[in-house]
Amino acid sequence: MSVKRKILVIDDDQLIGLTVKSILSFNGYEVCTADNGASGIEKIFEYNPDLILCDVRMNPIDGYKVLKILKDNTFNHKIPFVFISGNSSIGEVRFGMELGADDYLVKPIKTDELITSVENQFKKYNSLLEIGNKRFRALFELSPNYIFIFDGSCLFEVNSSFVEFFRIDSQSITTHTIEEILDPISYESIKDKIQRCKMGILEKFNEFVTVILSDGSKLDMAIYVSRSEKNVGYSLLLGLLIPPNTLGLQFDHNKLLKELLLSLREENITVSNQLTQRLSHVIDTVVYSRKIDLNNFFSVRELDVLQLSISGLSIKQISDKLQISDRTVERHRAHLMEKTNANSMVEVIVFAIKNDLIEL
């Protein structure tokens, strides 16, 4: 049984949203609806749609801002995006297409036009994916590093270097999980980041970990994880393992643990294996965890900058609006990204929406 294509409909007119949903559902699509731009942005990252139908005229976040946020995100920017609007003026249609929309449907929407547009977008999207997949396949197999594709837990595919290094049967790769190839402490230190990456809150991350080989031996490595291209019905992550000696890296975690153990022994304190593991876990917790106090998480000025960024204003426009320098605006934006462990303002906006840190 084939997986249904998922379509997200964003429209503040709930009647139109339900009508479009009924038409698409009848034609074999799985449909999710959102009745405003903020909810639509959140569901893009949670629902991982294969296509988005979005109304233009919505408040306070209209369809143009939704599209801009989508195009600024490296993972979701290729999702087909179709505007639906009651305005059929040439100027508005041209403006929407120049922003990067794939099509423009005018209300009232005719059933045949809706289905034709959806089918055409999927055909174009599939062609682009096929081209991208061919290029990725060449790099995937030729890389000497250990590459794996996984859903946050189970492995879906690995390259030949990974198979040889871990001595895993490539025919049964889907029975293995990322947790199996990492020691427990390393897995605990990154599992939250894996989940955040899968949800779209975090675009990518890298850490030092210890892997477990087939003979039970352990090796320190650097792991890189990022969101991969989304497949129909589900999303996957791309992982890369690199031996630290190839990067000239050293593990501060191990150095800190050794210094701590040496200090304890100098004080004639007996250190058991169990205590060593507990100390190692404490170090990981201190180094990798970020306890977030959502109360007063952003300063007043940071909230001002964030709200204006959501409104689509440029750095220059924000500085004029708040009567502060461009550099000060950039500094506030940098603080926002640092506090949320984000790589872009898009990720900051998603984080703020999910944690109710801003009023829309």
PDB file of N, CA, C and O in Angstrom, residues 214-287:
ATOM      1  N   SER A 214      32.129  -3.825  16.378  1.00  0.00           N
ATOM      2  CA  SER A 214      31.559  -5.175  16.418  1.00  0.00           C
ATOM      3  C   SER A 214      32.255  -6.076  17.432  1.00  0.00           C
ATOM      4  O   SER A 214      31.648  -7.001  17.970  1.00  0.00           O
ATOM      5  N   ASP A 215      33.548  -5.815  17.701  1.00  0.00           N
ATOM      6  CA  ASP A 215      34.281  -6.636  18.665  1.00  0.00           C
ATOM      7  C   ASP A 215      34.140  -6.130  20.098  1.00  0.00           C
ATOM      8  O   ASP A 215      34.794  -6.615  21.019  1.00  0.00           O
ATOM      9  N   GLY A 216      33.302  -5.111  20.288  1.00  0.00           N
ATOM     10  CA  GLY A 216      33.083  -4.560  21.617  1.00  0.00           C
ATOM     11  C   GLY A 216      34.023  -3.429  21.987  1.00  0.00           C
ATOM     12  O   GLY A 216      33.828  -2.770  23.020  1.00  0.00           O
ATOM     13  N   SER A 217      35.041  -3.169  21.179  1.00  0.00           N
ATOM     14  CA  SER A 217      35.968  -2.079  21.464  1.00  0.00           C
ATOM     15  C   SER A 217      35.300  -0.737  21.193  1.00  0.00           C
ATOM     16  O   SER A 217      34.303  -0.657  20.468  1.00  0.00           O
ATOM     17  N   LYS A 218      35.874   0.327  21.772  1.00  0.00           N
ATOM     18  CA  LYS A 218      35.291   1.654  21.636  1.00  0.00           C
ATOM     19  C   LYS A 218      36.279   2.615  20.990  1.00  0.00           C
ATOM     20  O   LYS A 218      37.489   2.466  21.136  1.00  0.00           O
ATOM     21  N   LEU A 219      35.731   3.597  20.280  1.00  0.00           N
ATOM     22  CA  LEU A 219      36.562   4.567  19.591  1.00  0.00           C
ATOM     23  C   LEU A 219      35.895   5.934  19.641  1.00  0.00           C
ATOM     24  O   LEU A 219      34.701   6.054  19.371  1.00  0.00           O
ATOM     25  N   ASP A 220      36.668   6.963  20.003  1.00  0.00           N
ATOM     26  CA  ASP A 220      36.135   8.328  20.019  1.00  0.00           C
ATOM     27  C   ASP A 220      36.082   8.878  18.599  1.00  0.00           C
ATOM     28  O   ASP A 220      37.036   8.750  17.833  1.00  0.00           O
ATOM     29  N   MET A 221      34.953   9.507  18.275  1.00  0.00           N
ATOM     30  CA  MET A 221      34.762  10.056  16.943  1.00  0.00           C
ATOM     31  C   MET A 221      33.973  11.358  17.024  1.00  0.00           C
ATOM     32  O   MET A 221      33.408  11.688  18.069  1.00  0.00           O
ATOM     33  N   ALA A 222      33.935  12.064  15.917  1.00  0.00           N
ATOM     34  CA  ALA A 222      33.081  13.252  15.800  1.00  0.00           C
ATOM     35  C   ALA A 222      31.850  12.856  14.988  1.00  0.00           C
ATOM     36  O   ALA A 222      31.970  12.187  13.960  1.00  0.00           O
ATOM     37  N   ILE A 223      30.670  13.252  15.461  1.00  0.00           N
ATOM     38  CA  ILE A 223      29.433  12.951  14.742  1.00  0.00           C
ATOM     39  C   ILE A 223      28.792  14.257  14.274  1.00  0.00           C
ATOM     40  O   ILE A 223      28.772  15.246  14.998  1.00  0.00           O
ATOM     41  N   TYR A 224      28.333  14.239  13.038  1.00  0.00           N
ATOM     42  CA  TYR A 224      27.624  15.381  12.454  1.00  0.00           C
ATOM     43  C   TYR A 224      26.242  14.884  12.021  1.00  0.00           C
ATOM     44  O   TYR A 224      26.132  13.865  11.328  1.00  0.00           O
ATOM     45  N   VAL A 225      25.204  15.611  12.421  1.00  0.00           N
ATOM     46  CA  VAL A 225      23.832  15.232  12.064  1.00  0.00           C
ATOM     47  C   VAL A 225      23.120  16.449  11.498  1.00  0.00           C
ATOM     48  O   VAL A 225      23.233  17.556  12.039  1.00  0.00           O
ATOM     49  N   SER A 226      22.405  16.262  10.402  1.00  0.00           N
ATOM     50  CA  SER A 226      21.617  17.345   9.816  1.00  0.00           C
ATOM     51  C   SER A 226      20.330  16.765   9.254  1.00  0.00           C
ATOM     52  O   SER A 226      20.214  15.546   9.051  1.00  0.00           O
ATOM     53  N   ARG A 227      19.384  17.627   8.992  1.00  0.00           N
ATOM     54  CA  ARG A 227      18.137  17.194   8.382  1.00  0.00           C
ATOM     55  C   ARG A 227      18.403  16.890   6.916  1.00  0.00           C
ATOM     56  O   ARG A 227      19.062  17.648   6.210  1.00  0.00           O
ATOM     57  N   SER A 228      17.894  15.767   6.474  1.00  0.00           N
ATOM     58  CA  SER A 228      18.085  15.356   5.085  1.00  0.00           C
ATOM     59  C   SER A 228      16.852  15.744   4.283  1.00  0.00           C
ATOM     60  O   SER A 228      15.907  16.332   4.808  1.00  0.00           O
ATOM     61  N   GLU A 229      16.851  15.431   2.988  1.00  0.00           N
ATOM     62  CA  GLU A 229      15.665  15.686   2.176  1.00  0.00           C
ATOM     63  C   GLU A 229      14.503  14.849   2.690  1.00  0.00           C
ATOM     64  O   GLU A 229      14.658  13.686   3.040  1.00  0.00           O
ATOM     65  N   LYS A 230      13.329  15.460   2.715  1.00  0.00           N
ATOM     66  CA  LYS A 230      12.141  14.793   3.232  1.00  0.00           C
ATOM     67  C   LYS A 230      11.563  13.831   2.203  1.00  0.00           C
ATOM     68  O   LYS A 230      11.508  14.121   1.031  1.00  0.00           O
ATOM     69  N   ASN A 231      11.174  12.659   2.668  1.00  0.00           N
ATOM     70  CA  ASN A 231      10.514  11.686   1.812  1.00  0.00           C
ATOM     71  C   ASN A 231       9.005  11.769   1.999  1.00  0.00           C
ATOM     72  O   ASN A 231       8.516  12.396   2.934  1.00  0.00           O
ATOM     73  N   VAL A 232       8.274  11.118   1.124  1.00  0.00           N
ATOM     74  CA  VAL A 232       6.816  11.132   1.215  1.00  0.00           C
ATOM     75  C   VAL A 232       6.367  10.437   2.494  1.00  0.00           C
ATOM     76  O   VAL A 232       6.639   9.269   2.706  1.00  0.00           O
ATOM     77  N   GLY A 233       5.683  11.171   3.365  1.00  0.00           N
ATOM     78  CA  GLY A 233       5.118  10.583   4.562  1.00  0.00           C
ATOM     79  C   GLY A 233       6.027  10.590   5.777  1.00  0.00           C
ATOM     80  O   GLY A 233       5.575  10.333   6.886  1.00  0.00           O
ATOM     81  N   TYR A 234       7.306  10.870   5.622  1.00  0.00           N
ATOM     82  CA  TYR A 234       8.199  10.871   6.775  1.00  0.00           C
ATOM     83  C   TYR A 234       9.460  11.654   6.433  1.00  0.00           C
ATOM     84  O   TYR A 234       9.758  11.917   5.271  1.00  0.00           O
ATOM     85  N   SER A 235      10.208  12.034   7.460  1.00  0.00           N
ATOM     86  CA  SER A 235      11.450  12.773   7.245  1.00  0.00           C
ATOM     87  C   SER A 235      12.616  11.980   7.810  1.00  0.00           C
ATOM     88  O   SER A 235      12.451  11.188   8.745  1.00  0.00           O
ATOM     89  N   LEU A 236      13.785  12.184   7.238  1.00  0.00           N
ATOM     90  CA  LEU A 236      14.976  11.458   7.645  1.00  0.00           C
ATOM     91  C   LEU A 236      16.100  12.423   8.007  1.00  0.00           C
ATOM     92  O   LEU A 236      16.090  13.579   7.600  1.00  0.00           O
ATOM     93  N   LEU A 237      17.051  11.912   8.773  1.00  0.00           N
ATOM     94  CA  LEU A 237      18.237  12.670   9.145  1.00  0.00           C
ATOM     95  C   LEU A 237      19.458  12.054   8.481  1.00  0.00           C
ATOM     96  O   LEU A 237      19.489  10.850   8.208  1.00  0.00           O
ATOM     97  N   LEU A 238      20.447  12.888   8.233  1.00  0.00           N
ATOM     98  CA  LEU A 238      21.699  12.432   7.638  1.00  0.00           C
ATOM     99  C   LEU A 238      22.791  12.513   8.693  1.00  0.00           C
ATOM    100  O   LEU A 238      22.974  13.553   9.332  1.00  0.00           O
ATOM    101  N   GLY A 239      23.513  11.411   8.904  1.00  0.00           N
ATOM    102  CA  GLY A 239      24.569  11.371   9.898  1.00  0.00           C
ATOM    103  C   GLY A 239      25.923  11.100   9.271  1.00  0.00           C
ATOM    104  O   GLY A 239      26.021  10.412   8.243  1.00  0.00           O
ATOM    105  N   LEU A 240      26.967  11.620   9.894  1.00  0.00           N
ATOM    106  CA  LEU A 240      28.332  11.438   9.407  1.00  0.00           C
ATOM    107  C   LEU A 240      29.244  11.230  10.608  1.00  0.00           C
ATOM    108  O   LEU A 240      29.230  12.018  11.558  1.00  0.00           O
ATOM    109  N   LEU A 241      30.023  10.160  10.590  1.00  0.00           N
ATOM    110  CA  LEU A 241      30.983   9.869  11.647  1.00  0.00           C
ATOM    111  C   LEU A 241      32.395  10.018  11.094  1.00  0.00           C
ATOM    112  O   LEU A 241      32.711   9.454  10.039  1.00  0.00           O
ATOM    113  N   ILE A 242      33.227  10.780  11.794  1.00  0.00           N
ATOM    114  CA  ILE A 242      34.591  11.024  11.350  1.00  0.00           C
ATOM    115  C   ILE A 242      35.545  10.780  12.505  1.00  0.00           C
ATOM    116  O   ILE A 242      35.350  11.331  13.597  1.00  0.00           O
ATOM    117  N   PRO A 243      36.619   9.985  12.307  1.00  0.00           N
ATOM    118  CA  PRO A 243      37.621   9.803  13.361  1.00  0.00           C
ATOM    119  C   PRO A 243      38.256  11.141  13.702  1.00  0.00           C
ATOM    120  O   PRO A 243      38.612  11.906  12.797  1.00  0.00           O
ATOM    121  N   PRO A 244      38.400  11.471  14.985  1.00  0.00           N
ATOM    122  CA  PRO A 244      38.923  12.790  15.367  1.00  0.00           C
ATOM    123  C   PRO A 244      40.347  13.045  14.898  1.00  0.00           C
ATOM    124  O   PRO A 244      40.721  14.189  14.666  1.00  0.00           O
ATOM    125  N   ASN A 245      41.152  11.979  14.716  1.00  0.00           N
ATOM    126  CA  ASN A 245      42.531  12.210  14.294  1.00  0.00           C
ATOM    127  C   ASN A 245      42.611  12.764  12.877  1.00  0.00           C
ATOM    128  O   ASN A 245      43.604  13.366  12.490  1.00  0.00           O
ATOM    129  N   THR A 246      41.553  12.554  12.079  1.00  0.00           N
ATOM    130  CA  THR A 246      41.558  13.100  10.719  1.00  0.00           C
ATOM    131  C   THR A 246      41.259  14.591  10.722  1.00  0.00           C
ATOM    132  O   THR A 246      41.461  15.268   9.729  1.00  0.00           O
ATOM    133  N   LEU A 247      40.744  15.095  11.867  1.00  0.00           N
ATOM    134  CA  LEU A 247      40.404  16.509  11.970  1.00  0.00           C
ATOM    135  C   LEU A 247      41.336  17.262  12.917  1.00  0.00           C
ATOM    136  O   LEU A 247      41.225  18.463  13.063  1.00  0.00           O
ATOM    137  N   GLY A 248      42.240  16.513  13.555  1.00  0.00           N
ATOM    138  CA  GLY A 248      43.118  17.140  14.525  1.00  0.00           C
ATOM    139  C   GLY A 248      42.371  17.576  15.769  1.00  0.00           C
ATOM    140  O   GLY A 248      42.720  18.552  16.421  1.00  0.00           O
ATOM    141  N   LEU A 249      41.294  16.847  16.137  1.00  0.00           N
ATOM    142  CA  LEU A 249      40.457  17.229  17.271  1.00  0.00           C
ATOM    143  C   LEU A 249      40.869  16.500  18.544  1.00  0.00           C
ATOM    144  O   LEU A 249      41.374  15.383  18.497  1.00  0.00           O
ATOM    145  N   GLN A 250      40.633  17.119  19.673  1.00  0.00           N
ATOM    146  CA  GLN A 250      40.846  16.488  20.956  1.00  0.00           C
ATOM    147  C   GLN A 250      39.548  16.574  21.744  1.00  0.00           C
ATOM    148  O   GLN A 250      38.758  17.499  21.567  1.00  0.00           O
ATOM    149  N   PHE A 251      39.344  15.646  22.646  1.00  0.00           N
ATOM    150  CA  PHE A 251      38.094  15.573  23.379  1.00  0.00           C
ATOM    151  C   PHE A 251      38.239  16.207  24.757  1.00  0.00           C
ATOM    152  O   PHE A 251      38.868  15.658  25.647  1.00  0.00           O
ATOM    153  N   ASP A 252      37.678  17.373  24.921  1.00  0.00           N
ATOM    154  CA  ASP A 252      37.722  18.046  26.208  1.00  0.00           C
ATOM    155  C   ASP A 252      37.019  17.212  27.278  1.00  0.00           C
ATOM    156  O   ASP A 252      37.393  17.254  28.448  1.00  0.00           O
ATOM    157  N   HIS A 253      35.993  16.480  26.868  1.00  0.00           N
ATOM    158  CA  HIS A 253      35.256  15.635  27.806  1.00  0.00           C
ATOM    159  C   HIS A 253      36.204  14.636  28.463  1.00  0.00           C
ATOM    160  O   HIS A 253      36.258  14.514  29.690  1.00  0.00           O
ATOM    161  N   ASN A 254      36.965  13.891  27.671  1.00  0.00           N
ATOM    162  CA  ASN A 254      37.879  12.882  28.209  1.00  0.00           C
ATOM    163  C   ASN A 254      38.976  13.514  29.058  1.00  0.00           C
ATOM    164  O   ASN A 254      39.380  12.977  30.087  1.00  0.00           O
ATOM    165  N   LYS A 255      39.488  14.667  28.605  1.00  0.00           N
ATOM    166  CA  LYS A 255      40.536  15.350  29.346  1.00  0.00           C
ATOM    167  C   LYS A 255      40.026  15.773  30.714  1.00  0.00           C
ATOM    168  O   LYS A 255      40.708  15.603  31.741  1.00  0.00           O
ATOM    169  N   LEU A 256      38.813  16.324  30.743  1.00  0.00           N
ATOM    170  CA  LEU A 256      38.230  16.759  32.001  1.00  0.00           C
ATOM    171  C   LEU A 256      37.987  15.589  32.937  1.00  0.00           C
ATOM    172  O   LEU A 256      38.248  15.669  34.148  1.00  0.00           O
ATOM    173  N   LEU A 257      37.510  14.467  32.389  1.00  0.00           N
ATOM    174  CA  LEU A 257      37.247  13.283  33.205  1.00  0.00           C
ATOM    175  C   LEU A 257      38.548  12.746  33.803  1.00  0.00           C
ATOM    176  O   LEU A 257      38.606  12.393  34.988  1.00  0.00           O
ATOM    177  N   LYS A 258      39.608  12.672  32.990  1.00  0.00           N
ATOM    178  CA  LYS A 258      40.892  12.158  33.477  1.00  0.00           C
ATOM    179  C   LYS A 258      41.456  13.037  34.587  1.00  0.00           C
ATOM    180  O   LYS A 258      41.991  12.544  35.585  1.00  0.00           O
ATOM    181  N   GLU A 259      41.348  14.369  34.404  1.00  0.00           N
ATOM    182  CA  GLU A 259      41.844  15.282  35.427  1.00  0.00           C
ATOM    183  C   GLU A 259      41.058  15.143  36.721  1.00  0.00           C
ATOM    184  O   GLU A 259      41.625  15.197  37.828  1.00  0.00           O
ATOM    185  N   LEU A 260      39.759  14.929  36.601  1.00  0.00           N
ATOM    186  CA  LEU A 260      38.913  14.759  37.770  1.00  0.00           C
ATOM    187  C   LEU A 260      39.262  13.475  38.514  1.00  0.00           C
ATOM    188  O   LEU A 260      39.388  13.457  39.752  1.00  0.00           O
ATOM    189  N   LEU A 261      39.438  12.378  37.777  1.00  0.00           N
ATOM    190  CA  LEU A 261      39.789  11.093  38.394  1.00  0.00           C
ATOM    191  C   LEU A 261      41.155  11.152  39.066  1.00  0.00           C
ATOM    192  O   LEU A 261      41.356  10.594  40.154  1.00  0.00           O
ATOM    193  N   LEU A 262      42.102  11.840  38.415  1.00  0.00           N
ATOM    194  CA  LEU A 262      43.438  11.970  38.987  1.00  0.00           C
ATOM    195  C   LEU A 262      43.385  12.743  40.300  1.00  0.00           C
ATOM    196  O   LEU A 262      44.046  12.369  41.288  1.00  0.00           O
ATOM    197  N   SER A 263      42.589  13.801  40.340  1.00  0.00           N
ATOM    198  CA  SER A 263      42.462  14.602  41.561  1.00  0.00           C
ATOM    199  C   SER A 263      41.868  13.780  42.698  1.00  0.00           C
ATOM    200  O   SER A 263      42.309  13.879  43.847  1.00  0.00           O
ATOM    201  N   LEU A 264      40.872  12.948  42.379  1.00  0.00           N
ATOM    202  CA  LEU A 264      40.251  12.105  43.403  1.00  0.00           C
ATOM    203  C   LEU A 264      41.243  11.086  43.954  1.00  0.00           C
ATOM    204  O   LEU A 264      41.295  10.837  45.161  1.00  0.00           O
ATOM    205  N   ARG A 265      42.032  10.494  43.068  1.00  0.00           N
ATOM    206  CA  ARG A 265      42.993   9.484  43.505  1.00  0.00           C
ATOM    207  C   ARG A 265      44.110  10.095  44.340  1.00  0.00           C
ATOM    208  O   ARG A 265      44.642   9.464  45.252  1.00  0.00           O
ATOM    209  N   GLU A 266      44.491  11.344  44.002  1.00  0.00           N
ATOM    210  CA  GLU A 266      45.511  12.027  44.797  1.00  0.00           C
ATOM    211  C   GLU A 266      45.023  12.287  46.217  1.00  0.00           C
ATOM    212  O   GLU A 266      45.833  12.410  47.149  1.00  0.00           O
ATOM    213  N   GLU A 267      43.710  12.359  46.388  1.00  0.00           N
ATOM    214  CA  GLU A 267      43.121  12.535  47.713  1.00  0.00           C
ATOM    215  C   GLU A 267      42.797  11.196  48.355  1.00  0.00           C
ATOM    216  O   GLU A 267      42.057  11.132  49.353  1.00  0.00           O
ATOM    217  N   ASN A 268      43.349  10.104  47.754  1.00  0.00           N
ATOM    218  CA  ASN A 268      43.133   8.744  48.273  1.00  0.00           C
ATOM    219  C   ASN A 268      41.655   8.339  48.296  1.00  0.00           C
ATOM    220  O   ASN A 268      41.199   7.619  49.186  1.00  0.00           O
ATOM    221  N   ILE A 269      40.913   8.845  47.311  1.00  0.00           N
ATOM    222  CA  ILE A 269      39.508   8.460  47.173  1.00  0.00           C
ATOM    223  C   ILE A 269      39.416   7.342  46.140  1.00  0.00           C
ATOM    224  O   ILE A 269      39.861   7.483  45.004  1.00  0.00           O
ATOM    225  N   THR A 270      38.853   6.212  46.565  1.00  0.00           N
ATOM    226  CA  THR A 270      38.722   5.073  45.665  1.00  0.00           C
ATOM    227  C   THR A 270      37.653   5.361  44.613  1.00  0.00           C
ATOM    228  O   THR A 270      36.527   5.765  44.944  1.00  0.00           O
ATOM    229  N   VAL A 271      37.999   5.158  43.356  1.00  0.00           N
ATOM    230  CA  VAL A 271      37.082   5.435  42.249  1.00  0.00           C
ATOM    231  C   VAL A 271      36.715   4.121  41.565  1.00  0.00           C
ATOM    232  O   VAL A 271      37.542   3.495  40.905  1.00  0.00           O
ATOM    233  N   SER A 272      35.482   3.677  41.738  1.00  0.00           N
ATOM    234  CA  SER A 272      35.015   2.451  41.104  1.00  0.00           C
ATOM    235  C   SER A 272      34.607   2.724  39.663  1.00  0.00           C
ATOM    236  O   SER A 272      34.471   3.878  39.242  1.00  0.00           O
ATOM    237  N   ASN A 273      34.412   1.654  38.904  1.00  0.00           N
ATOM    238  CA  ASN A 273      33.954   1.813  37.513  1.00  0.00           C
ATOM    239  C   ASN A 273      32.589   2.486  37.460  1.00  0.00           C
ATOM    240  O   ASN A 273      32.308   3.300  36.574  1.00  0.00           O
ATOM    241  N   GLN A 274      31.729   2.146  38.418  1.00  0.00           N
ATOM    242  CA  GLN A 274      30.391   2.731  38.455  1.00  0.00           C
ATOM    243  C   GLN A 274      30.467   4.242  38.711  1.00  0.00           C
ATOM    244  O   GLN A 274      29.766   5.035  38.080  1.00  0.00           O
ATOM    245  N   LEU A 275      31.373   4.648  39.634  1.00  0.00           N
ATOM    246  CA  LEU A 275      31.519   6.062  39.924  1.00  0.00           C
ATOM    247  C   LEU A 275      32.101   6.805  38.718  1.00  0.00           C
ATOM    248  O   LEU A 275      31.696   7.925  38.413  1.00  0.00           O
ATOM    249  N   THR A 276      33.023   6.156  38.013  1.00  0.00           N
ATOM    250  CA  THR A 276      33.604   6.761  36.815  1.00  0.00           C
ATOM    251  C   THR A 276      32.517   7.060  35.785  1.00  0.00           C
ATOM    252  O   THR A 276      32.493   8.131  35.175  1.00  0.00           O
ATOM    253  N   GLN A 277      31.617   6.082  35.596  1.00  0.00           N
ATOM    254  CA  GLN A 277      30.533   6.285  34.633  1.00  0.00           C
ATOM    255  C   GLN A 277      29.604   7.420  35.069  1.00  0.00           C
ATOM    256  O   GLN A 277      29.152   8.227  34.249  1.00  0.00           O
ATOM    257  N   ARG A 278      29.337   7.491  36.388  1.00  0.00           N
ATOM    258  CA  ARG A 278      28.461   8.548  36.888  1.00  0.00           C
ATOM    259  C   ARG A 278      29.102   9.925  36.715  1.00  0.00           C
ATOM    260  O   ARG A 278      28.441  10.891  36.328  1.00  0.00           O
ATOM    261  N   LEU A 279      30.408  10.011  36.982  1.00  0.00           N
ATOM    262  CA  LEU A 279      31.109  11.274  36.797  1.00  0.00           C
ATOM    263  C   LEU A 279      31.110  11.698  35.337  1.00  0.00           C
ATOM    264  O   LEU A 279      30.952  12.873  35.011  1.00  0.00           O
ATOM    265  N   SER A 280      31.292  10.716  34.452  1.00  0.00           N
ATOM    266  CA  SER A 280      31.283  10.999  33.019  1.00  0.00           C
ATOM    267  C   SER A 280      29.926  11.526  32.594  1.00  0.00           C
ATOM    268  O   SER A 280      29.826  12.464  31.792  1.00  0.00           O
ATOM    269  N   HIS A 281      28.875  10.934  33.144  1.00  0.00           N
ATOM    270  CA  HIS A 281      27.521  11.377  32.812  1.00  0.00           C
ATOM    271  C   HIS A 281      27.279  12.795  33.323  1.00  0.00           C
ATOM    272  O   HIS A 281      26.646  13.617  32.638  1.00  0.00           O
ATOM    273  N   VAL A 282      27.801  13.105  34.510  1.00  0.00           N
ATOM    274  CA  VAL A 282      27.645  14.448  35.065  1.00  0.00           C
ATOM    275  C   VAL A 282      28.325  15.482  34.170  1.00  0.00           C
ATOM    276  O   VAL A 282      27.784  16.556  33.900  1.00  0.00           O
ATOM    277  N   ILE A 283      29.527  15.149  33.684  1.00  0.00           N
ATOM    278  CA  ILE A 283      30.252  16.056  32.798  1.00  0.00           C
ATOM    279  C   ILE A 283      29.444  16.314  31.537  1.00  0.00           C
ATOM    280  O   ILE A 283      29.307  17.444  31.075  1.00  0.00           O
ATOM    281  N   ASP A 284      28.900  15.228  30.959  1.00  0.00           N
ATOM    282  CA  ASP A 284      28.076  15.381  29.756  1.00  0.00           C
ATOM    283  C   ASP A 284      26.880  16.279  30.024  1.00  0.00           C
ATOM    284  O   ASP A 284      26.507  17.118  29.199  1.00  0.00           O
ATOM    285  N   THR A 285      26.267  16.076  31.193  1.00  0.00           N
ATOM    286  CA  THR A 285      25.080  16.858  31.525  1.00  0.00           C
ATOM    287  C   THR A 285      25.413  18.343  31.617  1.00  0.00           C
ATOM    288  O   THR A 285      24.695  19.197  31.111  1.00  0.00           O
ATOM    289  N   VAL A 286      26.559  18.646  32.247  1.00  0.00           N
ATOM    290  CA  VAL A 286      26.965  20.036  32.419  1.00  0.00           C
ATOM    291  C   VAL A 286      27.345  20.660  31.082  1.00  0.00           C
ATOM    292  O   VAL A 286      26.974  21.786  30.762  1.00  0.00           O
ATOM    293  N   VAL A 287      28.086  19.902  30.259  1.00  0.00           N
ATOM    294  CA  VAL A 287      28.602  20.442  29.010  1.00  0.00           C
ATOM    295  C   VAL A 287      27.531  20.552  27.940  1.00  0.00           C
ATOM    296  O   VAL A 287      27.439  21.547  27.229  1.00  0.00           O
TER     297      VAL A 287
END
